[in-house]
């Protein structure tokens, strides 16, 4: 039976009848492995033509002792990316590895080489000119979320979440307010995250007979852009009774816009968020949201990258990262009235 | 007239009758400087015996193109250090410099060298075994806040704030509630920040005839420690009518403890915070706090460090960084009652 694909660590482990960690330890000569087990693992590796990836153990043998984090851009307001990055730092620090936040000049033709044994790329974005160069740099890469469709290449590892399922769960909470016209504020098609949000929203609308309304906005929208998009949505669709806020922390500004417009949240309209934020439990009413668990996601990415670098995980590993919905007051009870303007027409 | 101290860049600039940037450009051969000006600057430098520091321009000439951030520890909950770090990253990225968050293993005897052209040390702590090693490493260092008294050595630059003055300003807001027994929840003497808070508090108490009550707590206290310290404070000092919360985000937990204890904030007790947090504007009532402007502080540290590395700022530069008090509802009006327990005694 020909081996059509390159043998992976797990194949070696299975053939030798041991776990992946033991197989890795046996191959690398680290850890506590009995001579008999080591022989069995080495024999299995030889039979399968297994070759450890070249990056394996680069960290321990010490090229730089650093992993890099590449973020979409420098994000002043993003509590999400801050928590994510500190998750990476927490895990890396526990493994005596430093973390470099790589300047976004990677996107604009950087001459200086990246000094890192591996990279974590957060939310790879469609059209990012840096991505192809990063993916062909030879530096092992774990992406957080899948690559967008327009990007060729294959990261060494992916930590991904089902945001489509997350949106469907969020819409179940939205159902409690008995809405008729929920609208989604989102930057469509920019990342796999936003693509999935739109898909999940459209599916949810189709199931419930809602007309989907997507209010487009930048991926990292500043306050004034959130305000402008919200005001345009309310002008063009005064019947809107739920605003589903895509961008991180946009719900805070949406709530402010609604307050200034004299709308009563939980009465004639409500707000939910696709990204939790430290302030959302404290808004009045508190805002139901999807908790993307950014810190834990950073930990998961760092763990997968370091495992790949040290030969404990295979290249091409994909790991689903669970997210959750936090139900709060903004979806606790049915809306009690309709916005007056809707009847004026 | 003997030159008793080493000439600084500003001295050269003054003697040549130009600005510091021009002097720096002339000395480094960068920027647009007329031949006449360059000659004047070089002559002034020669007269004063000025020697550019050895680290100058290391960044541009490209040792690593990276600056490091050393934080007190890996801080899961600290929105302050996250914002601070992202301030550093923002400024560094605009100057095509990467930022490495140095693993706290520096504190526990790290063998791997730090790969950075310069370091920013946030809130240097008394008793930190890593500090002496860092200060003698030869890597230029900017500290955010002055070194604690027990640490020998001199950083290359300091960005500091008057937290004593900040506390005094905060107490002026506290005065509005007409308190009699304000208590301070703080980790005393750990950093220059906490030392100044205690000083400012004691001064404010002395001026007003208050008995100072300090409830000790860890520098980075987890929720349960905040809860325990608050409960002990209320048990030992039931007369407390203002809790001044030191640690980042501790006010959130203090408010929760008071709620569970049946205390009514703004009525028989109130809360203020020494560190602002994204949730404080949204608590009920919103919480008056000192805005340490962490992001801007990170920018200031990165700017000073890069200026030192590139010869635009002198070694030994100290820069005051302004902080501000944000008055919110928790100190808007006088307390209306006293805690019943006080009268029971």
XYZ file of C-alpha atoms in Angstrom:
690
model
C 0.000 0.000 0.000
C 1.754 3.174 -1.104
C 1.955 6.086 1.336
C 0.305 8.823 -0.667
C 0.809 11.453 1.976
C 3.748 12.328 4.121
C 3.736 10.406 7.399
C 2.813 12.457 10.407
C 3.844 12.152 14.012
C 0.498 10.610 14.885
C 1.067 7.875 12.284
C 4.386 7.006 13.883
C 2.814 7.018 17.338
C -0.027 4.739 16.233
C 2.257 2.273 14.512
C 4.479 2.133 17.598
C 1.446 1.850 19.853
C 2.341 4.909 21.938
C 0.994 8.413 22.468
C 2.122 11.428 20.452
C 4.075 12.910 23.328
C 5.975 9.695 23.875
C 6.670 9.380 20.152
C 7.892 12.963 20.076
C 10.092 12.446 23.109
C 11.521 9.263 21.641
C 12.325 10.956 18.328
C 13.843 13.999 19.954
C 15.694 12.111 22.641
C 14.024 14.120 25.360
C 11.754 13.091 28.211
C 11.582 9.732 29.940
C 11.246 6.989 27.359
C 12.347 3.409 27.895
C 14.949 2.065 25.450
C 12.420 -0.493 24.160
C 9.838 2.181 23.445
C 12.399 4.388 21.795
C 13.460 1.537 19.529
C 9.836 0.844 18.625
C 9.202 4.485 17.774
C 12.384 4.825 15.735
C 11.501 1.625 13.866
C 7.995 2.909 13.144
C 9.415 6.206 11.933
C 11.831 4.407 9.614
C 9.088 2.171 8.221
C 6.835 5.122 7.488
C 9.601 7.271 6.097
C 8.784 9.820 8.781
C 11.007 12.855 8.860
C 10.587 15.339 11.615
C 9.864 18.763 10.250
C 12.839 21.032 10.016
C 11.356 23.593 12.324
C 10.875 21.036 15.058
C 12.852 21.775 18.129
C 14.206 24.972 16.570
C 12.885 26.724 19.635
C 14.669 24.567 22.175
C 17.846 24.418 20.147
C 17.475 28.113 20.311
C 17.393 30.131 17.105
C 15.713 33.102 18.722
C 13.572 31.723 21.544
C 10.911 34.059 20.258
C 7.582 33.695 18.550
C 5.963 36.554 16.707
C 2.410 37.806 16.679
C 1.184 39.485 13.517
C -2.038 41.402 14.042
C -4.235 42.877 11.330
C -3.002 46.345 12.203
C -2.108 48.220 15.332
C -5.386 48.259 17.096
C -5.784 51.016 19.577
C -9.250 50.159 20.745
C -9.308 46.439 20.410
C -9.674 44.805 23.779
C -9.995 41.595 21.785
C -6.489 41.690 20.309
C -5.006 42.920 23.555
C -6.453 39.967 25.432
C -5.482 37.607 22.615
C -1.886 38.840 22.627
C -1.651 38.565 26.394
C -2.945 35.003 26.119
C -0.075 34.257 23.752
C 2.369 35.950 26.129
C 1.071 34.036 29.129
C 1.534 30.653 27.516
C 4.855 31.560 25.908
C 6.250 32.955 29.151
C 5.438 29.717 30.941
C 7.566 28.004 28.293
C 10.404 30.537 28.521
C 9.634 31.937 25.084
C 9.454 35.657 24.300
C 6.762 37.161 22.133
C 7.420 39.805 19.512
C 4.561 41.874 18.217
C 5.618 42.245 14.624
C 5.190 45.716 13.240
C 2.535 45.992 10.556
C 5.242 47.246 8.235
C 5.305 43.589 7.145
C 2.337 44.684 5.076
C 4.202 47.444 3.342
C 7.371 45.821 2.159
C 9.658 45.405 5.086
C 13.315 44.821 4.481
C 14.335 43.766 7.973
C 13.925 40.011 8.465
C 11.459 38.758 11.029
C 13.360 37.339 13.968
C 11.085 34.640 15.252
C 11.057 30.868 15.240
C 7.371 30.868 14.418
C 4.512 33.268 13.861
C 0.934 33.578 14.981
C -1.160 35.483 12.463
C -4.357 36.829 13.964
C -7.416 37.082 11.715
C -5.696 36.894 8.321
C -7.425 39.381 6.045
C -8.422 39.178 2.428
C -6.196 41.334 0.258
C -3.436 41.696 2.851
C -0.288 42.009 0.717
C 1.869 40.646 3.538
C 0.170 37.263 3.764
C 1.693 35.570 0.686
C 5.169 36.675 1.746
C 4.645 35.422 5.289
C 3.287 32.094 4.075
C 6.283 31.530 1.815
C 8.852 32.803 4.315
C 9.661 29.355 5.640
C 8.765 30.477 9.159
C 6.169 28.112 10.663
C 2.833 29.871 10.964
C -0.269 29.269 13.022
C -3.229 31.347 11.925
C -6.046 32.230 14.224
C -9.003 31.601 11.922
C -8.731 30.062 8.464
C -7.161 31.960 5.598
C -9.601 33.986 3.525
C -10.547 32.339 0.220
C -8.415 34.633 -1.914
C -5.156 33.670 -0.213
C -3.092 30.766 -1.536
C -0.862 28.761 0.736
C -1.297 26.677 3.799
C -0.400 27.619 7.342
C 1.330 25.049 9.529
C -1.512 25.177 11.978
C -4.933 26.763 12.392
C -6.940 27.549 15.493
C -10.443 28.259 14.243
C -13.933 28.741 15.635
C -17.357 28.221 14.169
C -18.585 31.794 14.139
C -21.492 30.678 11.975
C -22.677 28.477 14.832
C -21.894 31.311 17.258
C -24.120 33.662 15.276
C -26.895 31.078 15.181
C -26.661 30.774 18.983
C -26.702 34.542 19.315
C -29.855 34.684 17.173
C -31.523 32.203 19.534
C -31.025 34.786 22.295
C -32.272 37.501 19.943
C -35.438 35.424 19.405
C -36.400 36.124 23.024
C -37.127 39.774 22.233
C -39.517 38.629 19.406
C -37.873 40.821 16.814
C -38.996 41.357 13.251
C -36.169 43.377 11.751
C -32.725 42.530 13.135
C -29.888 44.170 11.211
C -26.191 43.272 11.207
C -23.444 45.878 11.420
C -20.388 44.172 9.938
C -17.392 44.415 7.592
C -18.377 41.640 5.183
C -15.885 39.259 3.524
C -12.784 40.722 5.116
C -11.875 37.775 7.298
C -13.153 34.262 7.725
C -14.736 35.509 10.963
C -16.832 38.185 9.284
C -17.660 35.877 6.366
C -19.026 33.316 8.817
C -20.981 35.951 10.756
C -22.744 37.038 7.560
C -23.445 33.407 6.599
C -24.863 32.567 10.009
C -26.973 35.729 9.974
C -28.365 35.027 6.497
C -29.170 31.447 7.477
C -30.901 32.631 10.642
C -32.897 35.218 8.693
C -33.940 32.635 6.096
C -35.158 30.223 8.796
C -37.210 32.899 10.522
C -38.538 34.777 7.492
C -36.586 37.949 8.311
C -35.355 40.221 5.552
C -31.560 40.392 6.042
C -30.203 43.924 6.400
C -26.440 44.327 6.453
C -25.055 47.708 7.429
C -21.485 47.696 6.112
C -18.687 49.090 8.217
C -14.899 48.907 8.292
C -13.256 45.927 9.982
C -11.690 48.134 12.650
C -14.099 51.019 12.581
C -13.307 54.129 14.604
C -16.097 55.625 16.725
C -17.242 58.097 14.098
C -17.588 55.318 11.510
C -19.715 53.260 13.911
C -21.859 56.319 14.542
C -22.245 57.069 10.818
C -23.137 53.462 9.942
C -25.660 53.258 12.779
C -27.294 56.552 11.884
C -27.520 55.547 8.217
C -29.020 52.190 9.204
C -31.661 53.878 11.355
C -32.467 56.373 8.583
C -32.715 53.782 5.835
C -34.340 51.087 7.965
C -36.312 52.778 10.744
C -38.089 49.477 11.329
C -34.834 47.961 12.694
C -35.558 46.471 16.114
C -32.272 44.683 16.856
C -28.770 45.877 15.986
C -26.257 43.034 15.910
C -22.899 44.751 16.328
C -19.944 43.143 14.546
C -16.814 45.191 15.302
C -15.157 44.975 18.704
C -16.573 47.577 21.108
C -18.936 49.034 18.478
C -21.899 48.152 20.723
C -20.850 50.898 23.160
C -21.156 53.545 20.442
C -24.353 52.022 19.027
C -25.952 52.242 22.482
C -24.857 55.891 22.689
C -26.302 56.678 19.245
C -29.611 55.065 20.179
C -29.714 57.023 23.429
C -29.175 60.298 21.596
C -31.882 59.323 19.096
C -34.329 58.902 21.970
C -34.637 55.169 21.431
C -35.226 53.047 24.503
C -33.080 49.901 24.534
C -35.092 46.850 25.531
C -38.306 48.739 24.751
C -38.505 49.561 21.023
C -35.061 48.287 19.978
C -32.231 46.228 21.400
C -28.525 45.603 20.872
C -26.346 42.497 20.884
C -22.635 42.162 20.148
C -20.569 39.649 18.187
C -17.550 40.401 20.381
C -17.699 40.652 24.152
C -16.017 43.633 25.807
C -15.235 44.394 29.464
C -17.834 47.169 29.514
C -20.798 45.183 28.150
C -21.795 43.606 31.498
C -22.059 47.124 32.923
C -24.052 48.930 30.239
C -27.722 49.608 30.999
C -29.116 47.194 30.017
C -26.185 44.797 29.961
C -25.521 43.581 26.419
C -25.812 39.963 25.260
C -22.743 38.968 23.287
C -20.589 36.245 21.838
C -17.630 35.620 24.112
C -14.774 34.796 21.752
C -12.572 33.998 24.773
C -9.652 35.931 23.271
C -7.192 35.212 26.040
C -7.783 31.477 25.868
C -7.596 31.691 22.085
C -4.169 33.291 22.379
C -3.115 30.491 24.714
C -4.375 27.887 22.211
C -2.469 29.490 19.323
C 0.750 29.717 21.315
C 0.410 26.139 22.467
C -0.193 24.835 18.947
C 2.691 26.845 17.486
C 5.153 25.780 20.174
C 3.966 22.167 19.843
C 4.570 22.332 16.086
C 7.994 23.925 16.563
C 8.963 21.301 19.089
C 7.631 18.404 17.044
C 4.735 17.530 19.328
C 2.090 18.513 16.785
C 1.975 17.912 13.082
C 2.170 20.475 10.368
C -1.284 21.042 9.005
C -2.940 20.708 12.422
C -6.322 22.378 12.688
C -7.894 22.834 16.067
C -11.416 23.997 16.749
C -11.631 26.557 19.511
C -14.971 26.752 21.321
C -16.731 30.081 21.714
C -19.819 30.829 23.731
C -22.772 33.191 23.982
C -23.299 35.247 27.137
C -26.985 36.049 27.610
C -27.564 39.384 29.336
C -30.377 41.842 29.954
C -30.567 43.213 26.406
C -32.252 39.990 25.254
C -34.012 39.031 28.481
C -37.591 39.895 27.518
C -39.764 40.738 24.483
C -39.662 44.277 23.119
C -42.738 46.148 24.292
C -43.255 48.688 21.540
C -42.379 49.553 17.980
C -40.457 52.617 16.980
C -43.070 55.353 16.258
C -41.463 56.377 12.960
C -42.336 53.046 11.438
C -46.041 53.842 11.689
C -45.667 57.371 10.450
C -44.877 56.253 6.933
C 35.195 77.019 33.448
C 35.536 73.296 33.908
C 32.801 71.056 32.531
C 31.858 69.107 35.616
C 29.291 66.978 33.902
C 29.328 65.147 30.613
C 28.019 67.328 27.785
C 24.589 66.417 26.577
C 23.033 66.732 23.175
C 21.070 69.775 24.333
C 24.310 71.504 25.313
C 25.713 70.956 21.838
C 22.502 72.204 20.269
C 22.463 75.337 22.421
C 26.075 76.170 21.739
C 25.517 75.727 17.992
C 22.301 77.724 18.197
C 20.159 74.963 16.689
C 17.436 72.613 17.896
C 18.118 69.155 19.311
C 16.787 67.385 16.245
C 19.036 69.387 13.961
C 22.019 68.771 16.225
C 21.246 65.077 16.266
C 20.860 64.963 12.491
C 24.100 66.844 12.007
C 26.014 64.499 14.316
C 24.548 61.392 12.767
C 24.771 62.590 9.189
C 21.076 62.034 8.654
C 18.271 64.418 7.777
C 18.548 67.696 5.913
C 21.208 69.834 7.454
C 23.135 72.520 5.596
C 26.932 72.103 5.482
C 27.335 75.323 7.507
C 25.014 74.104 10.243
C 26.699 70.720 10.313
C 30.089 72.371 10.725
C 28.736 74.526 13.560
C 27.299 71.513 15.357
C 30.442 69.438 14.939
C 32.515 72.346 16.226
C 30.252 72.756 19.254
C 30.451 69.030 19.952
C 34.245 69.133 19.765
C 34.432 72.148 22.080
C 32.213 70.504 24.664
C 33.870 67.138 24.378
C 30.504 65.692 23.445
C 30.489 62.004 22.593
C 27.332 60.445 21.295
C 26.273 57.527 23.418
C 27.269 54.152 22.080
C 23.720 52.930 21.813
C 22.756 55.836 19.609
C 21.559 54.801 16.222
C 21.943 51.113 17.091
C 18.324 50.748 16.094
C 18.656 52.216 12.632
C 21.976 50.562 11.971
C 20.000 47.539 12.834
C 21.165 45.227 15.620
C 17.705 43.757 16.103
C 15.234 46.476 15.159
C 13.400 45.453 18.286
C 12.690 47.001 21.636
C 11.594 44.925 24.599
C 8.901 45.501 27.173
C 9.443 44.042 30.626
C 6.282 43.985 32.711
C 6.051 43.254 36.425
C 4.589 39.838 35.642
C 2.222 38.388 33.132
C -0.930 40.170 33.995
C -4.061 38.460 32.923
C -6.500 41.054 34.137
C -4.570 44.226 33.739
C -6.208 46.453 31.181
C -3.601 48.999 32.230
C -0.592 46.998 31.059
C -2.378 45.847 27.947
C -3.117 49.426 26.942
C 0.398 50.487 27.930
C 1.972 47.744 25.815
C -0.196 48.574 22.835
C 0.830 52.199 23.187
C 4.455 51.063 22.929
C 3.589 48.911 19.922
C 1.734 51.726 18.196
C 4.632 54.139 18.428
C 7.253 51.505 17.620
C 5.326 50.267 14.585
C 5.162 53.774 13.179
C 8.951 53.769 13.404
C 9.338 50.296 11.884
C 10.465 48.812 15.170
C 9.157 45.519 16.567
C 8.268 45.053 20.204
C 9.145 41.972 22.210
C 7.315 41.278 25.404
C 10.107 39.794 27.433
C 9.148 36.722 29.371
C 9.173 37.222 33.129
C 11.736 34.449 33.286
C 14.159 37.371 33.355
C 13.257 37.420 37.005
C 14.214 33.822 37.591
C 17.631 33.512 36.079
C 17.296 33.372 32.347
C 20.165 32.066 30.286
C 18.972 33.180 26.860
C 20.145 36.701 26.083
C 17.563 39.418 25.595
C 17.461 40.314 21.928
C 16.492 43.942 21.958
C 18.235 47.216 21.267
C 16.552 48.767 24.266
C 14.103 47.916 27.008
C 11.089 49.530 28.573
C 10.589 48.388 32.159
C 7.070 49.003 33.398
C 6.593 49.796 37.078
C 9.916 48.520 38.430
C 9.199 46.740 41.698
C 11.045 46.686 44.963
C 12.797 43.390 45.493
C 12.588 42.261 41.874
C 15.725 40.135 41.457
C 15.803 40.839 37.719
C 16.228 44.592 38.025
C 19.923 44.764 38.973
C 20.790 42.384 36.139
C 18.771 44.374 33.637
C 20.288 47.661 34.776
C 23.812 46.329 34.368
C 23.142 44.497 31.103
C 24.349 47.371 28.953
C 21.013 47.480 27.157
C 19.589 51.015 27.296
C 16.566 51.096 29.578
C 13.649 53.442 29.973
C 11.618 52.830 33.092
C 8.030 53.820 33.428
C 8.066 55.317 36.917
C 11.186 55.856 38.977
C 13.118 52.954 40.431
C 12.075 51.951 43.939
C 14.414 53.182 46.653
C 16.004 49.800 47.278
C 17.305 49.438 43.728
C 20.736 50.747 42.790
C 21.520 51.862 39.290
C 20.263 54.465 36.904
C 18.044 53.870 33.920
C 18.847 55.705 30.672
C 15.484 57.371 30.753
C 12.438 57.680 32.980
C 8.845 58.516 32.174
C 7.247 59.324 35.500
C 4.044 60.796 36.848
C 3.203 62.586 40.045
C 0.832 60.070 41.575
C 1.036 61.995 44.832
C -0.498 64.986 43.060
C -2.942 62.635 41.322
C -4.071 61.281 44.693
C -4.467 64.790 46.063
C -6.642 65.687 43.053
C -8.667 62.519 43.579
C -9.209 63.472 47.230
C -10.581 66.827 46.092
C -13.283 64.905 44.248
C -13.768 62.699 47.314
C -14.342 65.880 49.355
C -17.590 66.419 47.456
C -19.223 63.473 49.214
C -18.283 65.037 52.617
C -16.633 61.874 53.894
C -15.251 61.262 57.343
C -13.531 57.909 57.000
C -11.966 57.288 53.585
C -9.797 54.164 53.454
C -7.156 53.206 50.882
C -6.887 49.696 49.433
C -3.298 49.438 48.200
C -0.106 47.390 48.035
C 2.182 49.784 49.904
C 5.855 50.341 49.042
C 5.989 47.929 46.134
C 6.483 50.460 43.372
C 7.087 54.173 43.206
C 3.459 54.451 42.089
C 2.049 52.818 45.214
C 4.529 54.645 47.457
C 3.323 57.963 46.054
C -0.333 56.978 46.425
C 0.194 56.269 50.103
C 2.086 59.537 50.567
C -0.587 61.569 48.824
C -3.290 59.841 50.836
C -1.530 60.443 54.156
C -0.982 64.091 53.274
C -4.629 64.480 52.283
C -5.751 62.826 55.526
C -3.475 65.057 57.622
C -4.840 68.202 55.960
C -8.444 67.190 56.543
C -8.132 65.624 59.983
C -8.996 62.127 58.737
C -7.542 59.053 60.410
C -5.656 57.223 57.619
C -6.725 53.601 57.147
C -4.709 51.502 54.730
C -6.091 48.115 53.771
C -3.112 46.188 52.414
C -3.469 44.059 49.310
C -1.164 42.458 46.740
C 0.108 44.589 43.870
C -1.718 42.476 41.315
C -4.474 41.101 43.480
C -6.785 38.428 42.066
C -10.531 38.869 42.602
C -10.655 36.773 45.741
C -7.877 38.821 47.360
C -9.735 42.050 46.597
C -12.862 40.545 48.101
C -11.028 39.372 51.228
C -9.297 42.724 51.766
C -12.548 44.636 51.292
C -14.482 42.393 53.648
C -11.772 42.665 56.275
C -11.719 46.454 55.903
C -15.490 46.659 56.362
C -15.350 44.347 59.377
C -12.487 46.192 61.079
C -13.578 49.680 60.040
C -17.360 49.670 59.632
C -17.261 53.460 59.717
C -15.492 53.516 56.310
C -17.447 55.777 53.986
C -15.131 55.921 50.963
C -13.040 53.088 49.547
C -10.153 54.339 47.435
C -9.227 51.358 45.264
C -5.554 50.995 44.331
C -5.128 47.907 42.137
C -6.252 47.969 38.518
C -9.880 46.851 38.164
C -10.250 46.203 41.915
C -13.067 48.786 42.026
C -15.315 46.387 40.100
C -14.970 43.749 42.794
C -15.241 46.281 45.619
C -18.550 47.510 44.174
C -19.753 43.904 43.999
C -18.741 43.235 47.616
C -20.560 46.371 48.788
C -23.661 45.354 46.838
C -23.680 41.915 48.469
C -23.206 43.557 51.877
C -26.347 45.615 51.285
C -24.438 48.875 51.156
C -25.783 51.560 48.851
C -23.055 53.283 46.856
C -23.478 57.029 46.845
C -25.756 56.778 49.865
C -23.847 55.445 52.896
C -20.512 54.728 51.161
C -18.789 55.445 47.893
C -15.944 54.137 45.757
C -13.194 55.790 43.729
C -10.348 54.204 41.799
C -6.661 55.004 41.400
C -6.638 53.347 37.965
C -9.296 53.932 35.353
C -10.758 50.878 33.615
C -13.015 50.561 30.560
C -15.905 49.405 32.733
C -15.854 52.242 35.287
C -17.890 54.715 33.186
C -20.618 52.067 32.973
C -20.911 50.950 36.593
C -23.918 52.220 38.566
C -22.985 54.775 39.729
C -20.069 55.451 37.394
C -16.803 55.522 39.332
C -14.535 58.555 39.675
C -10.961 57.585 38.939
C -7.450 58.646 38.065
C -6.881 58.210 34.352
C -3.253 57.119 34.073
C -3.554 57.318 30.262
C -1.727 54.004 29.844
C -1.737 53.985 26.060
C -0.239 57.453 25.865
C 2.235 56.487 28.563
C 3.342 53.544 26.416
C 3.756 55.912 23.480
C 5.837 58.279 25.635
C 8.115 55.462 26.824
C 8.641 54.134 23.306
C 9.339 57.609 21.993
C 11.876 58.363 24.718
C 13.622 55.001 24.299
C 13.841 55.280 20.517
C 14.999 58.881 20.834
C 17.750 57.770 23.224
C 18.746 54.890 20.951
C 18.880 57.179 17.959
C 20.747 59.929 19.751
C 17.931 62.448 19.790
C 17.560 62.360 23.573
C 20.197 62.263 26.236
C 20.927 59.439 28.611
C 19.479 60.285 31.965
C 16.419 61.996 30.482
C 13.453 62.170 32.828
C 10.101 63.127 31.455
C 7.014 63.910 33.472
C 3.913 62.326 32.070
C 0.651 64.077 32.949
C -2.205 62.103 34.463
C -5.699 63.306 35.139
C -8.722 62.706 37.335
C -12.048 61.790 35.756
C -14.927 62.918 37.965
C -17.970 60.657 37.703
C -21.192 59.970 39.565
C -19.635 58.202 42.556
C -18.385 61.555 43.870
C -21.091 63.824 42.459
C -23.002 64.578 45.654
C -22.716 64.288 49.456
C -23.430 60.944 51.080
C -26.895 60.991 52.571
C -26.602 58.530 55.433
C -24.168 56.691 57.641
C -23.802 52.947 57.734
C -26.196 51.685 60.464
C -23.593 49.398 62.050
C -21.556 52.378 63.095
C -24.301 53.494 65.461
C -24.939 50.043 66.798
C -21.638 50.001 68.622
